[in-house]
mmCIF file of C-alpha atoms in Angstrom:
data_model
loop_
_atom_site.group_PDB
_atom_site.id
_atom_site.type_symbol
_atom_site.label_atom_id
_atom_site.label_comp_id
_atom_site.label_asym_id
_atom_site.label_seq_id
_atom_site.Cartn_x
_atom_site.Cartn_y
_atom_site.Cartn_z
ATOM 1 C CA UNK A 1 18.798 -10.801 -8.477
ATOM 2 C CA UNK A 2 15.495 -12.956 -7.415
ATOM 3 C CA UNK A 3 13.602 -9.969 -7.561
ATOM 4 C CA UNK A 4 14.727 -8.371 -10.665
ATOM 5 C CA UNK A 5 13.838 -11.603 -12.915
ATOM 6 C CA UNK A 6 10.763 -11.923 -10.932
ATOM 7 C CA UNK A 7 10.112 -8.401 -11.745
ATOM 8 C CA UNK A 8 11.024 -8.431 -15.150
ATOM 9 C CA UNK A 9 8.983 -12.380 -15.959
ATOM 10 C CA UNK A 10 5.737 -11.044 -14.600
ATOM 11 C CA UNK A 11 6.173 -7.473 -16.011
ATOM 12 C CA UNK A 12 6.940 -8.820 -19.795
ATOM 13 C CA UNK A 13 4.946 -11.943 -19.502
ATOM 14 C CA UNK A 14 2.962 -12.904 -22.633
ATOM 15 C CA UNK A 15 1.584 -16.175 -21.227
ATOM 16 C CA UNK A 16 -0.075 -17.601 -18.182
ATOM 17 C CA UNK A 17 3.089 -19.888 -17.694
ATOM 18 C CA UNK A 18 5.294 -16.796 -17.494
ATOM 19 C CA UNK A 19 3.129 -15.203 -15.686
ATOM 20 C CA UNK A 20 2.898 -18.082 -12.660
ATOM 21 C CA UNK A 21 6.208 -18.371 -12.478
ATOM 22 C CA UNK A 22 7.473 -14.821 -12.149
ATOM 23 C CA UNK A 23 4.026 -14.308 -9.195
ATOM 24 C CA UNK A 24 5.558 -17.647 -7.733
ATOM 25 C CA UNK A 25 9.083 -15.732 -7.531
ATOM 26 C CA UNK A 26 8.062 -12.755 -5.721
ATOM 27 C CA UNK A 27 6.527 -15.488 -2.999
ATOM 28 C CA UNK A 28 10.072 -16.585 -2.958
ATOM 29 C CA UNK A 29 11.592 -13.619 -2.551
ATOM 30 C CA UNK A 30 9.010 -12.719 0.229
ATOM 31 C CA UNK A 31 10.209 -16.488 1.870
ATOM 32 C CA UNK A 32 14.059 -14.700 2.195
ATOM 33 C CA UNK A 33 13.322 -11.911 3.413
ATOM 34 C CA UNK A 34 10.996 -12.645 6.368
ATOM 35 C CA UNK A 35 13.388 -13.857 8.705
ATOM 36 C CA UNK A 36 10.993 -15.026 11.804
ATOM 37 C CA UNK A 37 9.613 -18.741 10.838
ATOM 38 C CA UNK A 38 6.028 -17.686 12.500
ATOM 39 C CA UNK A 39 5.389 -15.013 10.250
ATOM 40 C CA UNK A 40 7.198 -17.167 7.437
ATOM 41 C CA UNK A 41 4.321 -19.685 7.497
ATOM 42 C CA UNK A 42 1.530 -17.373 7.712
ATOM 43 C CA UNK A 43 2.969 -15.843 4.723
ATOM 44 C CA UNK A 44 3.718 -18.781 2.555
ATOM 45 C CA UNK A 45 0.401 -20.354 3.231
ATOM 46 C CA UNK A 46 -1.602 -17.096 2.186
ATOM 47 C CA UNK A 47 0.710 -16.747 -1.104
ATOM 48 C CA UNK A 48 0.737 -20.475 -1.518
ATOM 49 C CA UNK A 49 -3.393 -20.501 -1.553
ATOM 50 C CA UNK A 50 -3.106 -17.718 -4.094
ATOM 51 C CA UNK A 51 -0.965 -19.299 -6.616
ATOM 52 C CA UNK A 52 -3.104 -22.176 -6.146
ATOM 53 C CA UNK A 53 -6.158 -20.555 -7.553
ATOM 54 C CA UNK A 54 -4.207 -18.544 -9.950
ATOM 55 C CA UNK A 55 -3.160 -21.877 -11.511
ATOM 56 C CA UNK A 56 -6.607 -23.040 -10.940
ATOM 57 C CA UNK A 57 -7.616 -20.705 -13.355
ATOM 58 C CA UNK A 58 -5.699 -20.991 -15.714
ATOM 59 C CA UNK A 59 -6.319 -24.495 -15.515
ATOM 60 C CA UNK A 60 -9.859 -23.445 -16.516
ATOM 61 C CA UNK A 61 -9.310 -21.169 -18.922
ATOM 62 C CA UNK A 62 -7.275 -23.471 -21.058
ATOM 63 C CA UNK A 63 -8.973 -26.331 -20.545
ATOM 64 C CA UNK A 64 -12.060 -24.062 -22.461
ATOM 65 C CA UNK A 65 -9.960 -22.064 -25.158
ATOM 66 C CA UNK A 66 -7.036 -24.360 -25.536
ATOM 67 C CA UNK A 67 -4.136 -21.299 -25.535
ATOM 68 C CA UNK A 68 -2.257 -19.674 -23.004
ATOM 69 C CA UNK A 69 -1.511 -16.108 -24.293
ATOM 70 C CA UNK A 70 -2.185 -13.095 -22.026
ATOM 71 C CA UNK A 71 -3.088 -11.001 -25.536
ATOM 72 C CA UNK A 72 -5.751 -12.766 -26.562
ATOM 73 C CA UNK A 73 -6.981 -13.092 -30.320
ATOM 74 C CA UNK A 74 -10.192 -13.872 -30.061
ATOM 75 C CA UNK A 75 -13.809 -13.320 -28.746
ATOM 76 C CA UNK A 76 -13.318 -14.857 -24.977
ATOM 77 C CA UNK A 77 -16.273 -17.350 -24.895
ATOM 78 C CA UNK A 78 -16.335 -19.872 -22.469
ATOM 79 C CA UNK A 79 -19.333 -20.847 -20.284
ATOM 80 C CA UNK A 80 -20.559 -18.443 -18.093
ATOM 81 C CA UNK A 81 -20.424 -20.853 -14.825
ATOM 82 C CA UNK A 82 -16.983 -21.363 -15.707
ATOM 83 C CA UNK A 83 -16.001 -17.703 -17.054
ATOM 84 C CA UNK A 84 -17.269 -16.449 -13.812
ATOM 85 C CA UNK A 85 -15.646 -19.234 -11.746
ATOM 86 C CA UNK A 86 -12.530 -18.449 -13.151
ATOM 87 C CA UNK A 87 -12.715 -14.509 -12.271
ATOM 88 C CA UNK A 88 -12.849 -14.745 -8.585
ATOM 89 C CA UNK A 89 -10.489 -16.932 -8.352
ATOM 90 C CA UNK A 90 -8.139 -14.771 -10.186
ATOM 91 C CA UNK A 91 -9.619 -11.785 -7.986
ATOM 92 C CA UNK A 92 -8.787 -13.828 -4.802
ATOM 93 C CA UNK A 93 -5.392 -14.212 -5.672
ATOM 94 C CA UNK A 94 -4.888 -10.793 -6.734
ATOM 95 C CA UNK A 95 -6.929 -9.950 -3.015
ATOM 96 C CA UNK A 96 -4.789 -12.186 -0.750
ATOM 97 C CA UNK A 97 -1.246 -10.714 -2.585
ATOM 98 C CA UNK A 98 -2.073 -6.860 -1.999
ATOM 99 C CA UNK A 99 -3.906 -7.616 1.689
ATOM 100 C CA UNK A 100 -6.931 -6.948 0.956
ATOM 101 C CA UNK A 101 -9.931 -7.155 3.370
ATOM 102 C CA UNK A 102 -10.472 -10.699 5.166
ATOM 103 C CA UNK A 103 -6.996 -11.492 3.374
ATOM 104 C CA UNK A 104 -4.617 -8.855 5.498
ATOM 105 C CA UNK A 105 -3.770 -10.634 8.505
ATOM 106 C CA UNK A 106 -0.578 -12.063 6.703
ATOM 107 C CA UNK A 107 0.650 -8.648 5.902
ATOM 108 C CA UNK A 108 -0.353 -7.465 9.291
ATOM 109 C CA UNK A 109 2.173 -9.804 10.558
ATOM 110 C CA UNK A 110 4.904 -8.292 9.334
ATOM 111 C CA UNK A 111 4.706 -5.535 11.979
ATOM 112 C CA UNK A 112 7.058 -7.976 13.653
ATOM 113 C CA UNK A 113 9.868 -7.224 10.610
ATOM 114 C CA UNK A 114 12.680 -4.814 10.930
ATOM 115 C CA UNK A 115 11.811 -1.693 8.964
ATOM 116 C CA UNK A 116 13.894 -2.353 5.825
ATOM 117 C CA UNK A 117 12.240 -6.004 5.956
ATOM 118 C CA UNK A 118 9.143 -4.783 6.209
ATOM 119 C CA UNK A 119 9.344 -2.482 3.644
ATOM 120 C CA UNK A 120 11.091 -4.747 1.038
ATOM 121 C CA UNK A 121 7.999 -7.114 2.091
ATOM 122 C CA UNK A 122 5.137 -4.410 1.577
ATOM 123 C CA UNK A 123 6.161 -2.079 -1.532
ATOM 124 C CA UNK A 124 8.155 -4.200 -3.625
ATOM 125 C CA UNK A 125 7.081 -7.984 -2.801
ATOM 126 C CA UNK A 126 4.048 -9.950 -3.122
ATOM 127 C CA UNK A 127 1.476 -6.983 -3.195
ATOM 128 C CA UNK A 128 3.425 -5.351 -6.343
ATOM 129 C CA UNK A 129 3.099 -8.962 -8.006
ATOM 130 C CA UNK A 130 -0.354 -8.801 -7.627
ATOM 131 C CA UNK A 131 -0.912 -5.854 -9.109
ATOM 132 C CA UNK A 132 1.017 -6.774 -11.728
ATOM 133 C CA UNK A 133 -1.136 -9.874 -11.934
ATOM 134 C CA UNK A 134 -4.220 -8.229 -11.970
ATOM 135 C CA UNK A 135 -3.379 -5.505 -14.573
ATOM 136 C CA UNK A 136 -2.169 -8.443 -16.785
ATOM 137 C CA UNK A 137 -5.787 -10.563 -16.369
ATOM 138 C CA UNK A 138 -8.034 -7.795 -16.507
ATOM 139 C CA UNK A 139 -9.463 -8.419 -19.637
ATOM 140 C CA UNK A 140 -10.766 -11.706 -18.030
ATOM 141 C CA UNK A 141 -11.949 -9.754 -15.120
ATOM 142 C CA UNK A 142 -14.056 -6.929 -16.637
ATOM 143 C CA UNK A 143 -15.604 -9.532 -18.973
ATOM 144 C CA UNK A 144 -17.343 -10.647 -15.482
ATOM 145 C CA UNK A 145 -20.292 -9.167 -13.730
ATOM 146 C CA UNK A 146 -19.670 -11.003 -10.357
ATOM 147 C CA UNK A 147 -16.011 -10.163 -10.385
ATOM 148 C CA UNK A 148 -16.993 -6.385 -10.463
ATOM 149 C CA UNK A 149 -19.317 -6.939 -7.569
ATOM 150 C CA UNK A 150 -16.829 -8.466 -5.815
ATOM 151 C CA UNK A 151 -14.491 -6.031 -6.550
ATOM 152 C CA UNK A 152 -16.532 -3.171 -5.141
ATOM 153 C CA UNK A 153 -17.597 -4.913 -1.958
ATOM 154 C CA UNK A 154 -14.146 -6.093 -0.869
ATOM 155 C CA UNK A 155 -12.366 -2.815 -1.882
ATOM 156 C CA UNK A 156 -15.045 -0.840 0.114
ATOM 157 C CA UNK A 157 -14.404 -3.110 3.199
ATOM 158 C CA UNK A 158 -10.481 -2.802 2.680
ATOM 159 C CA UNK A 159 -10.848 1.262 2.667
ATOM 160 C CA UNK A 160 -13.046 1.299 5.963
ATOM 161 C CA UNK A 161 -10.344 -1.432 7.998
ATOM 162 C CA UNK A 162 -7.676 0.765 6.584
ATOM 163 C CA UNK A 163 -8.707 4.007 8.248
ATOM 164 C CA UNK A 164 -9.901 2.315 11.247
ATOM 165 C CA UNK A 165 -6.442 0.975 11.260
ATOM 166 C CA UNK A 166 -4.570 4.265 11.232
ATOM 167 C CA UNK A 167 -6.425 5.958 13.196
ATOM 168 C CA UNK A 168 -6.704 3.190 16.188
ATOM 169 C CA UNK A 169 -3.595 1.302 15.645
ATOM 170 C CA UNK A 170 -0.817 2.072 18.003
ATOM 171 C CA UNK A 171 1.497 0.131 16.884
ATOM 172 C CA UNK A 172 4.082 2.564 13.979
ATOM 173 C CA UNK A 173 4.307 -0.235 11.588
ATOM 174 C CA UNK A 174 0.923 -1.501 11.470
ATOM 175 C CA UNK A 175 -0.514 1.974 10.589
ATOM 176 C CA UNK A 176 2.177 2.020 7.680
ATOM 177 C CA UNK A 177 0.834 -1.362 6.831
ATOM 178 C CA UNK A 178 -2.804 -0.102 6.973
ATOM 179 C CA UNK A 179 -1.100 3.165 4.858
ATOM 180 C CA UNK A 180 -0.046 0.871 2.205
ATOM 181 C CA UNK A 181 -3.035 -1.553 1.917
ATOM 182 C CA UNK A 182 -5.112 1.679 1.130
ATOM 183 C CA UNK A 183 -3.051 2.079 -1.773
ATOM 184 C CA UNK A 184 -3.304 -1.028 -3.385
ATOM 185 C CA UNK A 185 -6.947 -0.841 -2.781
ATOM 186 C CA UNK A 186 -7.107 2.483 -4.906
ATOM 187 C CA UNK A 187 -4.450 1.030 -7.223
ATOM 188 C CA UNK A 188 -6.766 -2.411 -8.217
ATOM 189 C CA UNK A 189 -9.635 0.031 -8.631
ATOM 190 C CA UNK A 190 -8.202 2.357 -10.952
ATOM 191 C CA UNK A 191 -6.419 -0.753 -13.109
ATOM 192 C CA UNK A 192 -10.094 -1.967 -13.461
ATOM 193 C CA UNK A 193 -10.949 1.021 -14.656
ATOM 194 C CA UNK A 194 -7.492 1.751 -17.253
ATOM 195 C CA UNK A 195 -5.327 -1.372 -17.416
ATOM 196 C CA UNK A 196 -2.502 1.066 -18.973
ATOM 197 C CA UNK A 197 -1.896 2.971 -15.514
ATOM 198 C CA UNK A 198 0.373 0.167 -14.604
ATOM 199 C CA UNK A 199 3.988 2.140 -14.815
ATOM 200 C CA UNK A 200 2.084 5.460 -13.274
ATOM 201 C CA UNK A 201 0.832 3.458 -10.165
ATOM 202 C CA UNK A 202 3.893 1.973 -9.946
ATOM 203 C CA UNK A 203 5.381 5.032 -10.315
ATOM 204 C CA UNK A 204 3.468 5.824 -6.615
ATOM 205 C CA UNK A 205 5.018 3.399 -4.622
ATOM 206 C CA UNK A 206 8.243 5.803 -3.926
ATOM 207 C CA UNK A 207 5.837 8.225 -2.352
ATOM 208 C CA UNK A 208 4.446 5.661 -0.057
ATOM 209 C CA UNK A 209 8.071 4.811 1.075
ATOM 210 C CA UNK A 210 8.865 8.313 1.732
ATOM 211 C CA UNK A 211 5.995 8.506 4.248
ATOM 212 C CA UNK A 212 6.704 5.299 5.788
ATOM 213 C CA UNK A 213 10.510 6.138 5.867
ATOM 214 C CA UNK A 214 9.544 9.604 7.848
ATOM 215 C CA UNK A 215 7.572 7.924 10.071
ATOM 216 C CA UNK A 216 10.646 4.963 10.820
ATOM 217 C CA UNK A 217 13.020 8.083 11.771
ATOM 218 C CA UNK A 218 10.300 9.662 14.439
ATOM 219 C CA UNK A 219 10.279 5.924 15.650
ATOM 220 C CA UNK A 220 14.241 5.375 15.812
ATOM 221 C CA UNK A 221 14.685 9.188 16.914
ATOM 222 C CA UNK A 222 12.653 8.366 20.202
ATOM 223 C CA UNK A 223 13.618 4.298 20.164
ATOM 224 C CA UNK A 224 9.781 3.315 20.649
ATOM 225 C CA UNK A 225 7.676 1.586 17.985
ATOM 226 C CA UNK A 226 4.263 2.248 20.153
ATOM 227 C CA UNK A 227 2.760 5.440 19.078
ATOM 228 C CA UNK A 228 1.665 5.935 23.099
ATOM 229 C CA UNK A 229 5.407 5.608 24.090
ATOM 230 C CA UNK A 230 7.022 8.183 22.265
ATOM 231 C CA UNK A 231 7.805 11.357 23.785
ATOM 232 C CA UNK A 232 10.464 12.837 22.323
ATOM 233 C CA UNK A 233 9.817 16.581 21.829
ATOM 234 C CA UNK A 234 8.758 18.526 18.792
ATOM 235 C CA UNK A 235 11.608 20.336 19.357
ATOM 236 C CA UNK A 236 13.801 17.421 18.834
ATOM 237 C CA UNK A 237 11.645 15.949 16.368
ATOM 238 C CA UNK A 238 11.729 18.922 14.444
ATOM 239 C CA UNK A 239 13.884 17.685 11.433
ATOM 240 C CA UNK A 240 12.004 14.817 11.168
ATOM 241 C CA UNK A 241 8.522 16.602 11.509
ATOM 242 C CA UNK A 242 9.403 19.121 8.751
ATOM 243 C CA UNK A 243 10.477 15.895 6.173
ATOM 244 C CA UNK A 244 6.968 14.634 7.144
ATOM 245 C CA UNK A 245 5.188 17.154 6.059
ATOM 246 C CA UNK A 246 7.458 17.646 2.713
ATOM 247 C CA UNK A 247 6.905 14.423 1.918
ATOM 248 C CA UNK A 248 2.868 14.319 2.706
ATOM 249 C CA UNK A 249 2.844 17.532 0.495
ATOM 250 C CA UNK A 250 4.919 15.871 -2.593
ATOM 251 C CA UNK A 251 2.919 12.704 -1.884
ATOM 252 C CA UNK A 252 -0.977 15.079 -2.889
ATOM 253 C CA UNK A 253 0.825 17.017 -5.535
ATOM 254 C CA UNK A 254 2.687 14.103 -7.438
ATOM 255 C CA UNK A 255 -0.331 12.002 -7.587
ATOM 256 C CA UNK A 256 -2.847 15.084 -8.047
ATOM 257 C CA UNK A 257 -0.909 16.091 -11.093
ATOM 258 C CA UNK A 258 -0.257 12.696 -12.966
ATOM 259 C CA UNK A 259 -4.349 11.869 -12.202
ATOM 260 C CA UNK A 260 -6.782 14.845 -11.671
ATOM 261 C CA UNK A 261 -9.712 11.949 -11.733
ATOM 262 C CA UNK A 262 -12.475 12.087 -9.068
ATOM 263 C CA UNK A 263 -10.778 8.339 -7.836
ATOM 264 C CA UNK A 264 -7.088 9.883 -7.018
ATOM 265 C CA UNK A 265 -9.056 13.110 -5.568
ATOM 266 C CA UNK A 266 -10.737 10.865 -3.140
ATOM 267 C CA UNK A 267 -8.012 8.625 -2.734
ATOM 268 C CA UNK A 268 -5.773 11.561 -1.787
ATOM 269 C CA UNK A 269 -8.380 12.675 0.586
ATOM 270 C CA UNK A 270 -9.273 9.583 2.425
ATOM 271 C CA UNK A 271 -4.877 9.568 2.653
ATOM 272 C CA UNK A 272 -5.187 13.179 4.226
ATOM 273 C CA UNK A 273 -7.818 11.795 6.793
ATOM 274 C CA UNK A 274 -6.149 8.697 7.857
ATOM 275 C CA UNK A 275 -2.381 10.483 8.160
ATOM 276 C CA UNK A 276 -3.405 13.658 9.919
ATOM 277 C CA UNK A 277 -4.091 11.193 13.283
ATOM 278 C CA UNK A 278 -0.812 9.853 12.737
ATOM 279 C CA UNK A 279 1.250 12.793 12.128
ATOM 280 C CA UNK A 280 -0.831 14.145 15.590
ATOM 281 C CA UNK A 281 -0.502 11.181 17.668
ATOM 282 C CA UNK A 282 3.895 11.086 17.128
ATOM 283 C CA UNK A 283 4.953 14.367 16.614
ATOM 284 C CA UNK A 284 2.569 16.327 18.991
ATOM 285 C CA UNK A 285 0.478 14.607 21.132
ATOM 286 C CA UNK A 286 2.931 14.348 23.649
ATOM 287 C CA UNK A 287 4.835 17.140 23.431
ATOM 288 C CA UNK A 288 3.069 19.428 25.760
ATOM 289 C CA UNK A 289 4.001 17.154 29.407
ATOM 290 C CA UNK A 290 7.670 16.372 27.958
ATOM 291 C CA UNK A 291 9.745 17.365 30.890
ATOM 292 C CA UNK A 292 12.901 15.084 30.157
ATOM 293 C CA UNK A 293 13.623 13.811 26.749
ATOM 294 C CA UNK A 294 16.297 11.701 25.147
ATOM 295 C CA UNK A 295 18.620 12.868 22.994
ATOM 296 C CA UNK A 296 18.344 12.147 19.004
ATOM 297 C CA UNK A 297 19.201 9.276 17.735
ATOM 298 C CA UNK A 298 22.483 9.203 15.525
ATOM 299 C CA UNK A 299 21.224 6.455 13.426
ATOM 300 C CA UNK A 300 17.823 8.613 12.579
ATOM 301 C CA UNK A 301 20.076 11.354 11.871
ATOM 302 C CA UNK A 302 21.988 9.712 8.870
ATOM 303 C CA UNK A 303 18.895 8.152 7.394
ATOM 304 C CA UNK A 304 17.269 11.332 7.091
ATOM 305 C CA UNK A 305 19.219 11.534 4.208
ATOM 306 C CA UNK A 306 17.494 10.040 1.989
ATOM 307 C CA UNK A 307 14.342 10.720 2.758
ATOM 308 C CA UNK A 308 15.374 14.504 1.997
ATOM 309 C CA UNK A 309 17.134 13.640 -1.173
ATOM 310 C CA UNK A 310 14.325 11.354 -2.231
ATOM 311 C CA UNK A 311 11.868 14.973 -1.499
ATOM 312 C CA UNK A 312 14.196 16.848 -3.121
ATOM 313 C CA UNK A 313 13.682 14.340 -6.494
ATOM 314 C CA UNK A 314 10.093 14.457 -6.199
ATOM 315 C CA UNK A 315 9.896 18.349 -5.402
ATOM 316 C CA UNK A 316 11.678 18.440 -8.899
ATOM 317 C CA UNK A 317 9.738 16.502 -10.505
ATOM 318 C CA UNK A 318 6.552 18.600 -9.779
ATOM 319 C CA UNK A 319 5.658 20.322 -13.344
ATOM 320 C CA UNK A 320 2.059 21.942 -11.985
ATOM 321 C CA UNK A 321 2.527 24.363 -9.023
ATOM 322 C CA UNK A 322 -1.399 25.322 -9.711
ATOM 323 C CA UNK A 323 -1.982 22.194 -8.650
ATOM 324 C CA UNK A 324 -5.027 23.831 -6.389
ATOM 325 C CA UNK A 325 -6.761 20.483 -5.450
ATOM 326 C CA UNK A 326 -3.224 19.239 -4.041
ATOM 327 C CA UNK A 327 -3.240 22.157 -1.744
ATOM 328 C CA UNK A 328 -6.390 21.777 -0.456
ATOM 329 C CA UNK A 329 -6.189 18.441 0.136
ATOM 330 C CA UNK A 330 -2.907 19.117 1.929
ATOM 331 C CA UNK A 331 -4.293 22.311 3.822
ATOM 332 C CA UNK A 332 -7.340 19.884 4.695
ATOM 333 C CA UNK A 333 -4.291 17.465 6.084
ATOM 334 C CA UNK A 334 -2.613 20.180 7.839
ATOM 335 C CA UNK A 335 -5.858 21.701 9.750
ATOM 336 C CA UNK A 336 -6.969 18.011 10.707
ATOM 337 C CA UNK A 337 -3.397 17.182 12.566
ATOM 338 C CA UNK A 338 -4.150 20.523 14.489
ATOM 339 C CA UNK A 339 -7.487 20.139 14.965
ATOM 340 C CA UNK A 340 -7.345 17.008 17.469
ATOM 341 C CA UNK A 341 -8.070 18.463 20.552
ATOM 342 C CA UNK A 342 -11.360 18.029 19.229
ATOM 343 C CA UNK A 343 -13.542 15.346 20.764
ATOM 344 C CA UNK A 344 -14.471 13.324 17.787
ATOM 345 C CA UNK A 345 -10.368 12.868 17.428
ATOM 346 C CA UNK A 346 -9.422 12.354 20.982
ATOM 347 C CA UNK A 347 -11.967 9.369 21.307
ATOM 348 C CA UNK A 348 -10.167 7.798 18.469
ATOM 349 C CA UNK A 349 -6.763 8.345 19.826
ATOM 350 C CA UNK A 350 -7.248 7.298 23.683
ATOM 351 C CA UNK A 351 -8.737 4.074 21.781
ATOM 352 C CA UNK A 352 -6.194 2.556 20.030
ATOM 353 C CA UNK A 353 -5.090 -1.001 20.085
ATOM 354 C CA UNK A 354 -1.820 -2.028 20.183
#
């Protein structure tokens, strides 16, 4: 119920007030579900600094124009020190909520969360409300020439740490963590760009669960969370392999076909890059000394479910099947998890951190 008002406040807000309190309800709904007090307090003290300087700028903002609507009727002139001032705070709010570089290590802490905390935490908490919160103050950000420099240096940090992170992370749920910052990074770009993509990025989010749910069942099949520790067979892991790749290929052509744009292509792409290491390192890295192997997990078995339904929805909801930059994006994807035999890949797998 705490989410769905906080959702629906921040979503329909037509003032900064409504829009504080509805950002300062996800934070409370991220405060019940993490359940471990260390990574409680890590996580309250990054949210709390960025409602802070949210209401810090606000504070600004009316203090200069004396009103508090988000559609704004007039010509936005305040001072320049302040007008400036008051975009990067709102930009390091909007940072800190969606983990952005030098403001991920909170997120990163929820590798410690069971998987349906976790991903309550990453897809549908704090990150969504500041996206939400940036979509809804963008016409106070792109009135700023500092904020867009800003914007472009910490986004292009956050992509870089996000590959690095799948591809040397061995720890399952810290790659999907890295997997999901590199979304929001491509979402706050493209709301910069057209504020009115809002319910289309949004719209994304189910496609980043259904990877992140395929990789939770090759993690439950074999009972290890450390990519180096699994070795359950590809012929056990089979099932779970093929829902992978289904849900990698709806994930290019859903996003391909609602945005053709050179961003999404390249944002698809970078995706491709950073899951075809993953995909390599649990489903057939191992496979080849496997002598004994565990039998499937039951549990693994009945949440598969889902995760086919939810590819069956999205396989339906697929209007362009000449979607050709999808497929070679995913073909791109499919030759890369092959191809790492190769040196350049092996360094970067026998390197990973845990």
């Amino acid at each position: 119920i705490l989410y769905i008002v906080s959702f629906i406040l921040m979503f329909s807000a037509t003032n900064y007030i409504q829009l504080m309190v509805g950002s300062c309800c996800f934070s409370i709904f991220g405060f019940y579900m993490i359940n471990d007090n260390t990574i409680k307090s890590k996580f309250l003290f990054f949210n709390f600094a960025a409602e802070i300087a949210i209401l810090t700028a606000f504070a600004i903002i009316y203090a200069k124009t004396q009103y508090i609507g988000l559609s704004f009727p007039r010509k936005y002139t305040i001072l320049p020190w302040h007008h400036n001032f008051a975009a990067l705070l709102i930009l390091f709010s909007c940072f800190t909520k969606c983990g952005m570089f030098l403001f991920h290590s909170h997120l990163i802490k929820l590798k410690q969360l069971d998987f349906n905390r976790l991903f309550a935490c990453l897809l549908i908490g704090s990150p969504l409300s500041g996206l939400i919160l940036f979509n809804k103050l963008n016409y106070i950000l792109t009135s700023s020439g500092v904020a867009y420099i800003a914007l472009i240096s910490i986004l292009s940090a956050t992509v870089f740490l996000s590959l690095f992170g799948m591809l040397w992370q061995n720890n399952l749920k810290t790659k999907i963590i890295y997997l999901s910052i590199l979304f929001y990074a491509y979402s706050l770009y493209r709301l910069w760009n057209t504020p009115s993509d809002l319910a289309k990025i949004i719209s994304f989010i189910p496609l980043i669960l259904l990877i992140s749910w395929s990789l939770m069942l090759a993690c439950l099949s074999s009972g290890e969370i450390l990519v180096s520790d699994i070795k359950t067979s590809l012929k056990q892991q089979k099932w779970n392999f093929c829902l992978s790749l289904i849900s990698i290929f709806c994930f290019c052509c859903f996003i391909i076909q609602h945005d053709s744009s050179t961003l999404s292509k390249i944002y698809v792409a970078l995706s491709m890059i950073g899951l075809a290491p993953v995909i390599h390192s649990v489903y057939l890295k191992n496979n080849q000394n496997n002598s004994e192997t565990s039998p499937l997990n039951s549990t693994a078995i009945i949440l598969s479910l889902p995760l086919l339904i939810g590819n069956i929805i999205c396989i339906n909801l697929i209007d362009n099947w000449q979607n050709w930059p999808a497929y070679a994006f995913y073909t791109m994807f499919v030759v890369l998890t092959l191809a790492f035999p190769l040196k350049f890949y092996n360094y970067f797998t026998n390197n990973i951190i845990v």
